[in-house]
Coordinates of C-alpha atoms in Angstrom, one line a residue:
Chain A
M1 CA -0.1 0.0 0.0
S2 CA 1.5 3.4 -1.3
T3 CA 2.0 6.0 1.6
R4 CA 0.2 9.8 0.5
V5 CA 3.1 12.1 -0.3
D6 CA 3.3 15.4 0.8
I7 CA 3.6 18.1 -2.4
V8 CA 6.5 20.0 -1.2
L9 CA 6.6 23.6 -2.2
D10 CA 10.2 24.7 -2.9
R11 CA 9.3 28.2 -0.9
P12 CA 7.1 27.8 2.0
R13 CA 3.6 29.0 2.0
Q14 CA 2.4 32.3 2.7
P15 CA -0.8 32.7 4.3
S16 CA -1.9 35.9 2.3
E17 CA -1.3 34.0 -1.2
H18 CA -4.5 35.4 -3.4
Q19 CA -5.5 34.5 -5.6
I20 CA -7.8 36.8 -8.5
L21 CA -10.7 35.4 -9.4
N22 CA -12.0 37.7 -12.5
M23 CA -16.4 36.7 -13.2
G24 CA -17.9 37.9 -15.7
P25 CA -19.1 40.4 -17.1
Q26 CA -20.0 37.2 -19.9
H27 CA -20.5 34.9 -16.6
P28 CA -23.4 33.2 -17.4
S29 CA -25.2 34.0 -13.5
T30 CA -24.5 37.9 -13.9
H31 CA -27.8 37.9 -15.9
G32 CA -26.3 40.1 -18.5
V33 CA -23.0 41.9 -18.5
L34 CA -22.0 42.2 -14.6
R35 CA -18.3 41.9 -13.8
I36 CA -16.4 41.0 -10.4
V37 CA -13.4 41.0 -9.1
L38 CA -13.0 38.6 -6.6
E39 CA -10.5 37.8 -4.4
V40 CA -10.0 34.1 -3.5
D41 CA -8.0 32.1 -0.7
G42 CA -8.6 28.9 -2.4
E43 CA -12.2 28.0 -2.9
M44 CA -12.7 31.3 0.2
V45 CA -13.4 34.8 -1.3
V46 CA -11.9 37.4 0.8
K47 CA -12.5 39.9 -1.1
A48 CA -15.3 40.8 -3.5
T49 CA -15.1 44.3 -6.4
P50 CA -18.4 44.6 -8.7
V51 CA -18.1 46.1 -11.6
V52 CA -20.6 48.5 -13.3
G53 CA -21.5 50.7 -16.4
Y54 CA -20.8 48.2 -19.3
L55 CA -24.5 48.8 -20.6
H56 CA -24.5 52.3 -19.2
R57 CA -26.5 54.6 -22.2
A58 CA -26.4 57.8 -20.7
M59 CA -30.5 57.3 -20.3
E60 CA -30.4 60.7 -17.7
K61 CA -28.3 63.1 -20.9
I62 CA -31.3 61.3 -23.1
A63 CA -34.0 62.7 -21.6
E64 CA -33.1 66.4 -21.2
S65 CA -33.5 66.9 -24.4
M66 CA -36.8 65.0 -25.0
T67 CA -40.7 64.8 -23.7
F68 CA -41.8 63.0 -21.7
H69 CA -43.7 61.4 -24.2
Q70 CA -40.7 60.9 -26.5
F71 CA -38.5 59.5 -23.4
L72 CA -41.2 56.5 -22.8
P73 CA -39.8 53.6 -25.2
Y74 CA -36.4 54.1 -22.9
T75 CA -38.7 53.1 -20.0
D76 CA -38.6 50.0 -21.7
R77 CA -35.2 48.8 -21.4
L78 CA -34.2 49.8 -17.4
D79 CA -36.1 47.1 -16.6
Y80 CA -36.6 44.7 -19.2
L81 CA -37.9 42.3 -17.5
A82 CA -40.7 44.3 -16.2
P83 CA -41.2 47.3 -19.1
L84 CA -45.0 48.1 -18.3
A85 CA -44.2 48.7 -14.6
N86 CA -41.2 50.9 -16.1
N87 CA -43.4 52.5 -18.0
V88 CA -46.2 53.0 -15.0
A89 CA -43.2 54.0 -12.4
L90 CA -42.0 57.0 -15.4
T91 CA -45.3 58.2 -16.2
C92 CA -46.9 58.2 -12.6
A93 CA -44.1 60.5 -11.4
Q94 CA -44.5 62.7 -14.5
E95 CA -47.8 63.5 -13.3
K96 CA -46.4 64.2 -9.9
L97 CA -44.6 66.3 -11.2
C98 CA -47.3 67.9 -13.7
G99 CA -50.2 67.7 -10.8
I100 CA -52.0 65.2 -13.1
E101 CA -55.3 63.1 -11.7
L102 CA -55.7 59.7 -13.2
P103 CA -59.2 58.2 -14.0
P104 CA -60.2 55.5 -12.2
R105 CA -60.0 52.4 -14.8
A106 CA -57.0 53.5 -15.5
Q107 CA -55.7 53.5 -12.6
A108 CA -56.6 50.2 -12.5
I109 CA -55.1 49.0 -15.4
R110 CA -51.8 50.4 -14.1
V111 CA -52.0 48.5 -11.3
M112 CA -52.6 45.2 -13.3
C113 CA -49.6 46.2 -15.5
C114 CA -47.4 46.4 -12.6
E115 CA -48.7 43.0 -10.7
I116 CA -48.3 41.4 -14.6
S117 CA -44.5 42.8 -14.8
R118 CA -44.1 41.7 -11.1
I119 CA -45.3 37.7 -11.6
S120 CA -43.2 37.7 -14.9
A121 CA -39.9 39.1 -13.4
H122 CA -40.3 37.3 -10.4
L123 CA -41.0 34.0 -12.4
L124 CA -37.7 34.9 -14.2
G125 CA -35.7 35.7 -11.5
L126 CA -36.6 32.6 -9.8
G127 CA -35.8 30.4 -13.0
A128 CA -32.4 31.5 -12.9
F129 CA -31.7 31.7 -10.3
A130 CA -33.0 28.2 -9.4
M131 CA -30.7 27.0 -12.6
D132 CA -27.5 28.5 -11.3
V133 CA -27.9 26.9 -8.0
G134 CA -28.5 23.4 -10.7
A135 CA -32.1 23.1 -10.9
M136 CA -32.5 23.3 -14.2
T137 CA -35.9 22.3 -14.3
V138 CA -37.2 25.1 -12.7
F139 CA -36.1 27.3 -15.5
L140 CA -38.3 25.8 -18.5
W141 CA -41.3 25.7 -15.6
T142 CA -40.9 29.4 -15.1
F143 CA -40.7 30.2 -18.7
R144 CA -43.9 27.9 -19.6
E145 CA -46.1 30.9 -17.6
R146 CA -43.7 33.7 -18.6
E147 CA -45.0 32.6 -22.2
T148 CA -48.6 33.1 -21.5
L149 CA -47.7 36.1 -19.2
Y150 CA -46.1 37.6 -22.7
N151 CA -49.0 36.7 -24.8
L152 CA -51.3 38.6 -22.1
I153 CA -49.0 41.3 -22.5
E154 CA -48.4 41.3 -25.8
H155 CA -52.9 41.4 -26.3
L156 CA -52.6 44.7 -23.8
S157 CA -50.3 46.6 -25.6
G158 CA -49.4 44.6 -28.8
A159 CA -45.4 44.7 -28.2
R160 CA -44.0 41.7 -25.7
F161 CA -41.3 43.4 -24.3
T162 CA -41.0 47.2 -25.6
T163 CA -44.4 47.8 -24.6
S164 CA -44.5 52.1 -24.3
Y165 CA -48.1 51.4 -23.2
T166 CA -48.7 54.3 -20.5
R167 CA -49.3 57.8 -22.0
V168 CA -49.8 60.7 -19.4
G169 CA -52.8 60.8 -17.5
G170 CA -53.4 57.2 -18.1
V171 CA -52.7 53.9 -20.7
A172 CA -52.5 53.7 -24.2
H173 CA -55.8 52.1 -25.3
D174 CA -58.2 50.4 -23.5
I175 CA -57.8 47.0 -22.4
P176 CA -58.6 44.7 -26.0
E177 CA -62.0 42.6 -25.7
G178 CA -61.1 39.4 -24.4
F179 CA -57.9 40.2 -22.5
L180 CA -60.1 40.0 -18.9
S181 CA -60.8 36.2 -19.9
E182 CA -57.1 34.9 -20.7
L183 CA -55.9 36.9 -17.6
R184 CA -58.8 34.8 -15.1
R185 CA -58.3 32.0 -17.0
F186 CA -54.6 32.5 -16.2
L187 CA -54.5 33.0 -12.9
D188 CA -57.0 30.5 -12.2
G189 CA -54.0 27.7 -12.9
F190 CA -51.3 29.6 -11.2
P191 CA -51.6 28.7 -7.6
A192 CA -50.8 25.1 -8.8
R193 CA -48.1 26.1 -10.7
V194 CA -46.3 28.2 -8.2
D195 CA -46.8 25.3 -5.5
E196 CA -45.4 22.7 -8.2
Y197 CA -42.0 25.2 -8.0
E198 CA -42.4 25.1 -4.6
R199 CA -42.4 21.0 -4.5
L200 CA -39.3 21.3 -6.6
L201 CA -36.9 23.5 -4.3
T202 CA -38.5 24.5 -0.9
R203 CA -37.8 21.1 0.7
N204 CA -35.4 20.0 -1.8
R205 CA -32.2 19.3 0.0
I206 CA -30.0 21.1 -2.5
W207 CA -31.6 23.5 -2.8
V208 CA -31.7 24.5 0.8
E209 CA -28.4 23.3 1.9
R210 CA -27.2 25.8 -1.2
T211 CA -29.1 29.0 -0.3
R212 CA -29.7 29.0 3.3
D213 CA -27.6 30.8 5.5
V214 CA -25.5 31.8 3.0
G215 CA -25.4 35.0 1.9
V216 CA -27.0 36.3 5.0
I217 CA -28.1 40.5 5.0
T218 CA -28.4 41.6 8.3
K219 CA -31.6 44.0 8.8
E220 CA -28.9 46.9 9.6
D221 CA -27.2 46.7 6.7
A222 CA -29.4 46.2 4.5
I223 CA -31.3 49.5 5.6
S224 CA -27.6 50.9 5.6
Y225 CA -27.2 50.0 2.0
G226 CA -30.5 51.4 0.4
L227 CA -31.8 47.7 0.3
T228 CA -35.6 47.9 -1.9
G229 CA -37.9 45.6 -2.7
P230 CA -37.9 41.6 -1.7
N231 CA -34.1 42.4 -1.0
L232 CA -35.4 44.6 2.4
R233 CA -37.7 42.1 2.8
A234 CA -36.1 39.5 3.3
S235 CA -34.2 40.8 5.6
G236 CA -36.9 41.5 8.1
V237 CA -37.8 44.9 7.4
E238 CA -41.2 45.8 6.2
W239 CA -41.1 48.5 4.1
D240 CA -43.7 48.0 0.7
L241 CA -44.3 51.3 -1.0
R242 CA -47.6 50.2 -1.9
V243 CA -48.3 49.8 1.8
K244 CA -46.3 52.4 2.9
R245 CA -47.9 55.2 0.6
P246 CA -50.2 53.4 -1.6
Y247 CA -50.4 55.0 -5.3
L248 CA -52.7 54.1 -8.6
G249 CA -55.2 52.8 -5.3
Y250 CA -53.1 49.8 -3.8
Q251 CA -55.1 50.8 -0.7
D252 CA -58.1 49.0 -2.2
Y253 CA -56.7 46.2 -2.5
R254 CA -56.2 43.5 -0.1
F255 CA -52.8 41.5 0.1
D256 CA -49.9 40.6 2.7
V257 CA -46.3 41.4 1.8
P258 CA -44.1 38.6 3.5
V259 CA -41.0 39.3 5.6
G260 CA -38.1 37.2 6.0
S261 CA -36.5 36.8 9.4
V262 CA -32.9 35.6 8.5
G263 CA -32.0 37.9 5.1
D264 CA -30.5 34.6 3.2
C265 CA -30.9 33.5 0.2
Y266 CA -33.8 31.2 1.1
D267 CA -35.6 33.5 3.0
R268 CA -35.0 36.0 -0.1
Y269 CA -36.3 33.0 -2.6
L270 CA -39.9 32.5 0.2
C271 CA -41.2 36.4 -0.3
R272 CA -40.4 36.0 -3.8
I273 CA -42.7 33.3 -4.1
E274 CA -45.4 34.3 -1.9
E275 CA -45.3 37.8 -3.4
M276 CA -45.8 35.9 -6.8
R277 CA -49.0 34.4 -4.7
Q278 CA -50.4 38.4 -3.9
S279 CA -49.4 39.6 -7.1
R280 CA -51.9 37.0 -8.2
E281 CA -54.2 37.8 -6.0
I282 CA -54.5 41.8 -6.5
L283 CA -55.0 40.8 -9.8
R284 CA -57.6 38.8 -9.6
Q285 CA -59.1 41.4 -7.1
V286 CA -58.3 44.4 -9.8
A287 CA -60.0 41.9 -12.6
D288 CA -63.3 41.6 -11.2
T289 CA -63.6 45.6 -9.7
L290 CA -62.4 47.3 -12.2
P291 CA -64.2 49.9 -13.0
D292 CA -65.5 52.1 -15.9
G293 CA -64.8 54.9 -18.0
P294 CA -62.3 56.8 -19.4
V295 CA -58.6 55.8 -19.8
L296 CA -57.0 58.6 -19.8
A297 CA -57.6 61.8 -18.3
P298 CA -59.9 64.6 -19.5
D299 CA -58.0 67.3 -20.0
T300 CA -56.4 68.1 -23.0
H301 CA -53.8 70.2 -22.2
V302 CA -52.0 67.5 -20.3
S303 CA -52.9 64.2 -22.1
L304 CA -53.6 63.5 -25.5
P305 CA -56.9 64.2 -27.2
A306 CA -58.7 60.9 -28.9
K307 CA -57.6 60.2 -32.1
S308 CA -60.8 60.0 -33.4
E309 CA -61.8 63.3 -31.9
T310 CA -58.1 65.4 -33.5
L311 CA -59.7 64.6 -36.8
K312 CA -62.9 66.5 -36.1
G313 CA -62.4 68.8 -34.0
M314 CA -59.7 71.9 -34.2
E315 CA -59.1 72.8 -30.1
E316 CA -58.0 69.1 -30.2
L317 CA -56.1 68.8 -33.2
I318 CA -54.0 72.2 -31.3
Y319 CA -53.4 70.4 -28.4
Q320 CA -52.3 66.7 -30.1
F321 CA -49.3 68.9 -31.7
I322 CA -48.5 71.0 -29.2
L323 CA -48.1 67.9 -26.5
I324 CA -46.3 65.7 -29.4
T325 CA -44.0 68.6 -30.4
E326 CA -43.5 70.4 -27.2
G327 CA -44.8 68.0 -24.7
Q328 CA -46.7 69.1 -21.3
D329 CA -45.4 72.0 -20.1
A330 CA -44.1 71.0 -16.0
P331 CA -44.2 73.6 -13.1
V332 CA -41.0 74.8 -12.4
G333 CA -39.8 73.1 -9.4
E334 CA -38.9 69.2 -8.1
S335 CA -40.3 66.6 -7.6
Y336 CA -39.9 62.6 -6.7
F337 CA -41.4 59.9 -7.3
A338 CA -41.2 56.2 -6.9
A339 CA -42.5 53.1 -7.6
E340 CA -42.3 49.3 -5.6
N341 CA -40.9 47.7 -8.4
P342 CA -40.1 43.8 -9.4
K343 CA -36.7 45.2 -8.1
G344 CA -37.3 47.8 -5.8
E345 CA -38.0 51.3 -5.2
L346 CA -38.0 52.3 -8.8
G347 CA -38.0 56.6 -8.4
F348 CA -37.8 59.5 -10.7
Y349 CA -36.3 62.7 -9.5
F350 CA -37.5 66.0 -11.9
R351 CA -36.0 68.7 -11.7
S352 CA -37.9 71.3 -13.7
R353 CA -37.5 74.9 -15.2
G354 CA -40.7 75.1 -16.4
G355 CA -41.6 73.8 -20.1
G356 CA -41.9 70.1 -22.0
Y357 CA -38.4 69.3 -21.3
P358 CA -37.2 68.2 -17.6
D359 CA -33.6 70.0 -16.8
R360 CA -33.2 67.1 -15.3
M361 CA -33.8 63.4 -14.7
F362 CA -32.4 61.1 -12.0
I363 CA -33.7 57.8 -12.0
R364 CA -33.1 56.1 -8.7
A365 CA -32.8 52.0 -9.9
P366 CA -32.7 49.5 -7.4
S367 CA -30.9 47.3 -9.1
F368 CA -27.9 49.5 -9.2
V369 CA -28.5 50.4 -5.3
N370 CA -28.9 47.1 -4.9
L371 CA -25.7 45.4 -6.1
Q372 CA -23.4 47.3 -3.9
I373 CA -24.0 45.1 -1.4
L374 CA -22.0 42.1 -2.8
E375 CA -19.2 44.3 -1.6
K376 CA -20.2 43.4 2.3
V377 CA -22.0 39.9 1.8
L378 CA -19.8 38.0 -0.3
P379 CA -16.3 37.8 1.8
G380 CA -16.2 35.0 4.4
G381 CA -18.0 32.8 1.4
F382 CA -17.8 29.9 -0.6
V383 CA -16.7 31.5 -4.7
S384 CA -20.1 28.2 -5.6
D385 CA -22.2 30.6 -3.3
V386 CA -21.5 33.6 -5.0
V387 CA -23.7 32.1 -7.7
A388 CA -26.9 31.7 -5.0
V389 CA -26.2 35.5 -4.0
L390 CA -26.5 36.6 -7.0
G391 CA -29.5 35.2 -8.4
S392 CA -31.0 35.5 -5.0
I393 CA -30.1 39.4 -5.2
D394 CA -32.2 39.1 -8.8
F395 CA -30.6 42.6 -10.7
V396 CA -30.6 43.3 -13.7
M397 CA -28.2 44.8 -15.4
G398 CA -30.1 47.4 -18.3
E399 CA -32.1 49.6 -14.4
C400 CA -28.4 49.1 -13.7
D401 CA -26.4 51.1 -15.6
R402 CA -28.7 53.3 -17.2
Chain B
M1 CA -42.6 76.7 8.8
S2 CA -45.4 75.3 9.1
G3 CA -46.2 72.7 6.8
L4 CA -43.6 70.5 7.9
P5 CA -44.2 67.5 9.8
E6 CA -43.7 67.0 13.2
P7 CA -39.8 65.5 13.8
L8 CA -38.7 68.1 10.9
A9 CA -40.3 70.6 12.7
A10 CA -39.2 70.8 15.7
L11 CA -36.0 69.8 14.5
V12 CA -35.5 72.7 12.0
D13 CA -34.4 75.4 15.3
E14 CA -31.4 73.5 16.3
L15 CA -30.5 72.8 12.2
P16 CA -27.0 74.3 11.5
D17 CA -27.1 77.8 10.4
G18 CA -28.1 78.3 7.2
V19 CA -30.6 75.7 6.5
R20 CA -33.5 76.2 5.6
A21 CA -36.7 75.1 4.7
V22 CA -38.3 74.7 1.6
E23 CA -41.0 72.9 0.1
D24 CA -41.0 70.7 -4.0
L25 CA -43.7 70.7 -6.1
R26 CA -45.7 68.8 -4.0
G27 CA -45.8 69.7 -0.9
E28 CA -43.1 67.2 0.0
P29 CA -40.3 68.9 2.6
A30 CA -36.9 69.9 1.7
F31 CA -33.9 71.5 3.1
E32 CA -31.6 74.0 1.6
A33 CA -28.2 74.4 3.1
A34 CA -26.0 77.1 2.4
P35 CA -23.0 76.4 -0.1
G36 CA -21.2 73.2 0.6
A37 CA -22.1 72.3 4.0
A38 CA -23.8 68.8 3.4
R39 CA -22.9 66.8 6.7
D40 CA -23.8 68.6 9.4
P41 CA -27.4 68.6 8.3
I42 CA -27.4 65.1 7.4
R43 CA -26.3 64.1 10.1
R44 CA -28.3 65.4 12.1
L45 CA -31.1 63.9 10.3
K46 CA -29.6 60.5 10.4
G47 CA -29.6 60.9 14.2
E48 CA -33.2 61.5 14.3
G49 CA -33.9 58.2 12.6
F50 CA -33.5 59.1 8.6
G51 CA -31.1 56.3 8.8
F52 CA -32.1 55.1 5.1
L53 CA -30.4 57.3 1.9
Y54 CA -32.8 56.4 -0.7
L55 CA -31.8 59.1 -3.3
L56 CA -27.9 61.1 -4.0
T57 CA -27.5 63.1 -7.2
A58 CA -26.7 66.3 -8.4
V59 CA -27.9 68.9 -10.8
D60 CA -26.2 71.4 -13.1
N61 CA -27.9 75.2 -13.3
Y62 CA -24.9 76.0 -16.1
P63 CA -24.0 78.8 -16.4
G64 CA -26.2 80.2 -13.2
E65 CA -23.9 80.0 -10.2
P66 CA -23.8 78.3 -7.7
R67 CA -23.1 76.2 -10.5
F68 CA -24.3 72.6 -8.6
E69 CA -26.2 71.4 -6.0
V70 CA -25.9 68.5 -4.8
V71 CA -29.4 66.5 -3.8
Y72 CA -29.7 64.1 -0.4
G73 CA -33.1 62.3 0.4
V74 CA -33.2 60.7 3.2
R75 CA -35.9 58.6 4.9
S76 CA -37.1 57.3 8.3
L77 CA -38.8 53.8 7.3
D78 CA -40.7 53.7 11.0
R79 CA -42.0 57.8 10.7
N80 CA -42.3 57.0 7.4
L81 CA -41.5 60.0 6.3
D82 CA -38.7 61.3 4.1
V83 CA -36.5 65.0 3.7
R84 CA -34.2 66.0 1.1
L85 CA -31.5 68.4 1.2
N86 CA -30.5 70.4 -1.4
V87 CA -26.8 72.0 -1.4
P88 CA -25.7 74.1 -3.4
L89 CA -22.2 74.4 -4.7
H90 CA -19.7 76.9 -6.8
S91 CA -18.0 75.9 -9.7
A92 CA -15.2 77.0 -8.6
A93 CA -15.7 74.6 -4.9
A94 CA -17.2 71.7 -6.3
A95 CA -16.6 69.6 -3.5
V96 CA -18.8 68.0 -0.4
P97 CA -17.6 66.3 2.7
T98 CA -18.3 62.5 1.9
V99 CA -22.1 60.3 3.7
T100 CA -20.0 56.9 3.5
D101 CA -19.5 56.6 6.8
L102 CA -23.1 56.9 7.7
F103 CA -24.9 55.4 5.0
A104 CA -23.0 52.0 3.3
A105 CA -25.5 53.1 0.4
A106 CA -23.3 56.6 -0.6
G107 CA -20.7 54.6 -2.0
W108 CA -21.8 54.3 -5.1
M109 CA -24.2 56.5 -5.0
E110 CA -21.8 59.6 -5.0
R111 CA -19.1 57.7 -7.5
E112 CA -21.5 58.2 -9.8
V113 CA -22.7 61.3 -8.6
Y114 CA -18.5 62.3 -9.3
D115 CA -18.4 60.3 -12.8
M116 CA -21.3 62.2 -14.2
F117 CA -20.9 65.5 -12.6
G118 CA -16.9 65.7 -11.8
I119 CA -17.6 67.0 -8.4
R120 CA -15.7 65.2 -5.9
F121 CA -16.4 63.9 -2.3
T122 CA -13.6 64.6 0.3
G123 CA -13.0 61.3 2.1
H124 CA -15.0 58.7 0.3
P125 CA -12.4 55.8 0.4
N126 CA -12.6 54.8 -3.4
L127 CA -14.0 58.1 -5.2
T128 CA -12.9 56.1 -9.2
R129 CA -15.1 56.3 -12.0
I130 CA -18.5 53.6 -11.8
L131 CA -20.2 54.1 -15.4
M132 CA -18.0 55.4 -17.4
W133 CA -14.5 53.9 -17.9
E134 CA -11.2 54.6 -16.7
G135 CA -9.5 56.9 -18.7
F136 CA -11.9 58.6 -20.3
T137 CA -12.3 62.4 -19.8
G138 CA -14.7 65.0 -19.4
W139 CA -18.4 65.0 -16.9
P140 CA -21.1 63.7 -19.5
L141 CA -24.0 65.0 -17.6
R142 CA -22.7 68.6 -17.0
K143 CA -25.1 71.0 -19.3
D144 CA -21.8 72.0 -21.1
Y145 CA -20.6 68.8 -22.3
P146 CA -22.4 67.8 -25.6
L147 CA -25.1 65.5 -26.1
L148 CA -23.2 64.3 -29.8
G149 CA -19.3 64.0 -29.7
D150 CA -17.2 64.7 -27.4
T151 CA -16.3 68.6 -28.0
P152 CA -17.5 71.1 -26.0
G153 CA -19.0 74.0 -28.4
T154 CA -19.0 72.4 -31.4
A155 CA -22.9 70.8 -32.2
G156 CA -24.9 69.6 -30.3
H157 CA -23.1 71.6 -27.3
V158 CA -26.5 71.3 -25.5
G159 CA -29.2 69.4 -25.6
K160 CA -32.5 71.4 -27.9
G161 CA -33.7 71.3 -24.7
H162 CA -32.2 74.0 -23.3
K163 CA -34.0 76.3 -26.4
R164 CA -36.0 78.4 -24.1

C-alpha cells in the first residue's frame, strides 16, 4: 500500500497568497454584463469588487433633450424584465410633477400592468436563480408561465417587451376584448404552478443547502446599504411602497407583504414566491372590480386627445400638435416619485425649469443600489456561493447601468 | 415653517446656520443648506432616525451660480417620512464631504455623481469612475458637455431641451 506524499513547495506557502479571479462580464450567472473581481484564498472569497457600467447608455443625459412621451420607450430598456412596470413608474412620476389626476379605470389598468410585470419578473428571477444553483427544470417551467404572460402583454400593448403602454394621464388604449377572460384563465391556474415550483425547491435538500444561511444580509446592513424590494423585506424590514405610500389606488386591494427573518438567499427566494401569490391575489381583485370609464384624463391640456377627435375638432388638433411637439408644460421646481417595482424602489427625481423637457431627470435604479451589498456579503463565502447570492439578489444590468 | 411634519418642525431650529426649510412642488419637505455644508444637517437627520439614504444625485444649473446642487434624500422607515436636502455648490469649489461613513449606500451613489458631474466627495474611500470607463475624460451630465460628440462648443453643445 502506497503512502500519500505531501506536495513540497520550493518556497514556504504565504498565508496571504490570494488569487484574483475575474468573474464576468460574460459569466452566465451575472445575467447580463456584471463583472466581479474576486480575491480568493482557495475556495473562499476574501474580497469582492463589483464592476458595473458595461451597459451604460446615458439615459439621464438623453432625457434632458426629450419630452416625457419621447422618453417613455427608453424605460422599456431599464428593467427589461418588467417594462410595463417601468412605463407606469415614469408616467406616474410625470403626473406627480405636473399634478395630473388619473381616471379610476386607468389606475386599475396600471395596477394590472404592475402586477403582471411583477409575476413575470419574479418568475424569471426564480428560474435563473434555480438554474444557476443547478435546478434546470424550474427555469423551463417558469418560462412556460412567462410565455402565457408575454402573450397577455402582447395582447394588451401590442408588443412583448417594448411595451410603451402608458401615457401621461392614463394608458394608450383600453384593454382589448377578451383580455380579462384570458387573464382570469391564467390566474386560475397559477397557484397550482407556484405549488409545483415549491415542490421542486422549498424542501429540496440540495436547494436548501445551497441557499440557507448563505449570503446573510442583516437588517442593519440592508437599511444602511439602501436595499429595497424583496431583498430588503427578506432581511426582516416591512417596507413596501404599495402599502406605505399607496399610489394608483393600491389601498383598495387586500394583499399581504411577505417579510423574511434571516435575510439569507432562502428567505429572498421565499419572499419572491409569496409575492407572486400576492400579486395574483391583487390581479384577481382588479379583474373583479375594474371600473368603467375613460382610460385617459379628460383634460386635453395634459393628456393626448382621442385620435378620432383630433380628426374632427380644431381645439383637439391644436393640443395634439402641441403635446407631441412641445410636451406637457411642467411647473418649475422639483419632485420625486418612487414606485415599488419587482426589483425594488424605482424612483424618478425631476428638476424642471418649465416647458416640456426636464432640466434634470435622475433615475433611482434599485438594481444599482442593491448590487453594492455584494462587497459586503460575498467575502467569507465560497466561490460557488457567489452564484447563489447573485441569483437571490435578482438584478438587471439594464437598470443598474442605465 | 408651518407645513413641516412633526419631527422635522422640531428639528429645523436645531439645524446648523444657513439651513432653511423649503417645499417641493408637491409639498414634500426639503431643506436647503448653505453652499458646501452638507454633512452637519445629514448627520443631524440621521440621528433623528432618518437612517435610509434613498437618493443622492446632483443638478447642474449652468450657466448660473452656484452652479451645482447636490441632492440628498433621507428616509425614516419608522415614521414613513422622507426629507430631501439640497446643497448648492459653486463651480470653483465643487466638493462636499462624503457621507459614506453614515450610509453605506452612499459609496456608489457618490461615485456616480463624481463620474457624471465631477463633484468631489472629500474623504470618500474610493472615489473613482463607476459607469464610465477609467481613462474617460469629461463629465457627461454637465450641461456644457455635448449631447453628440465629445468636443464642448460643437454642434449639439447643449441639448435641444435647453432652448428656452
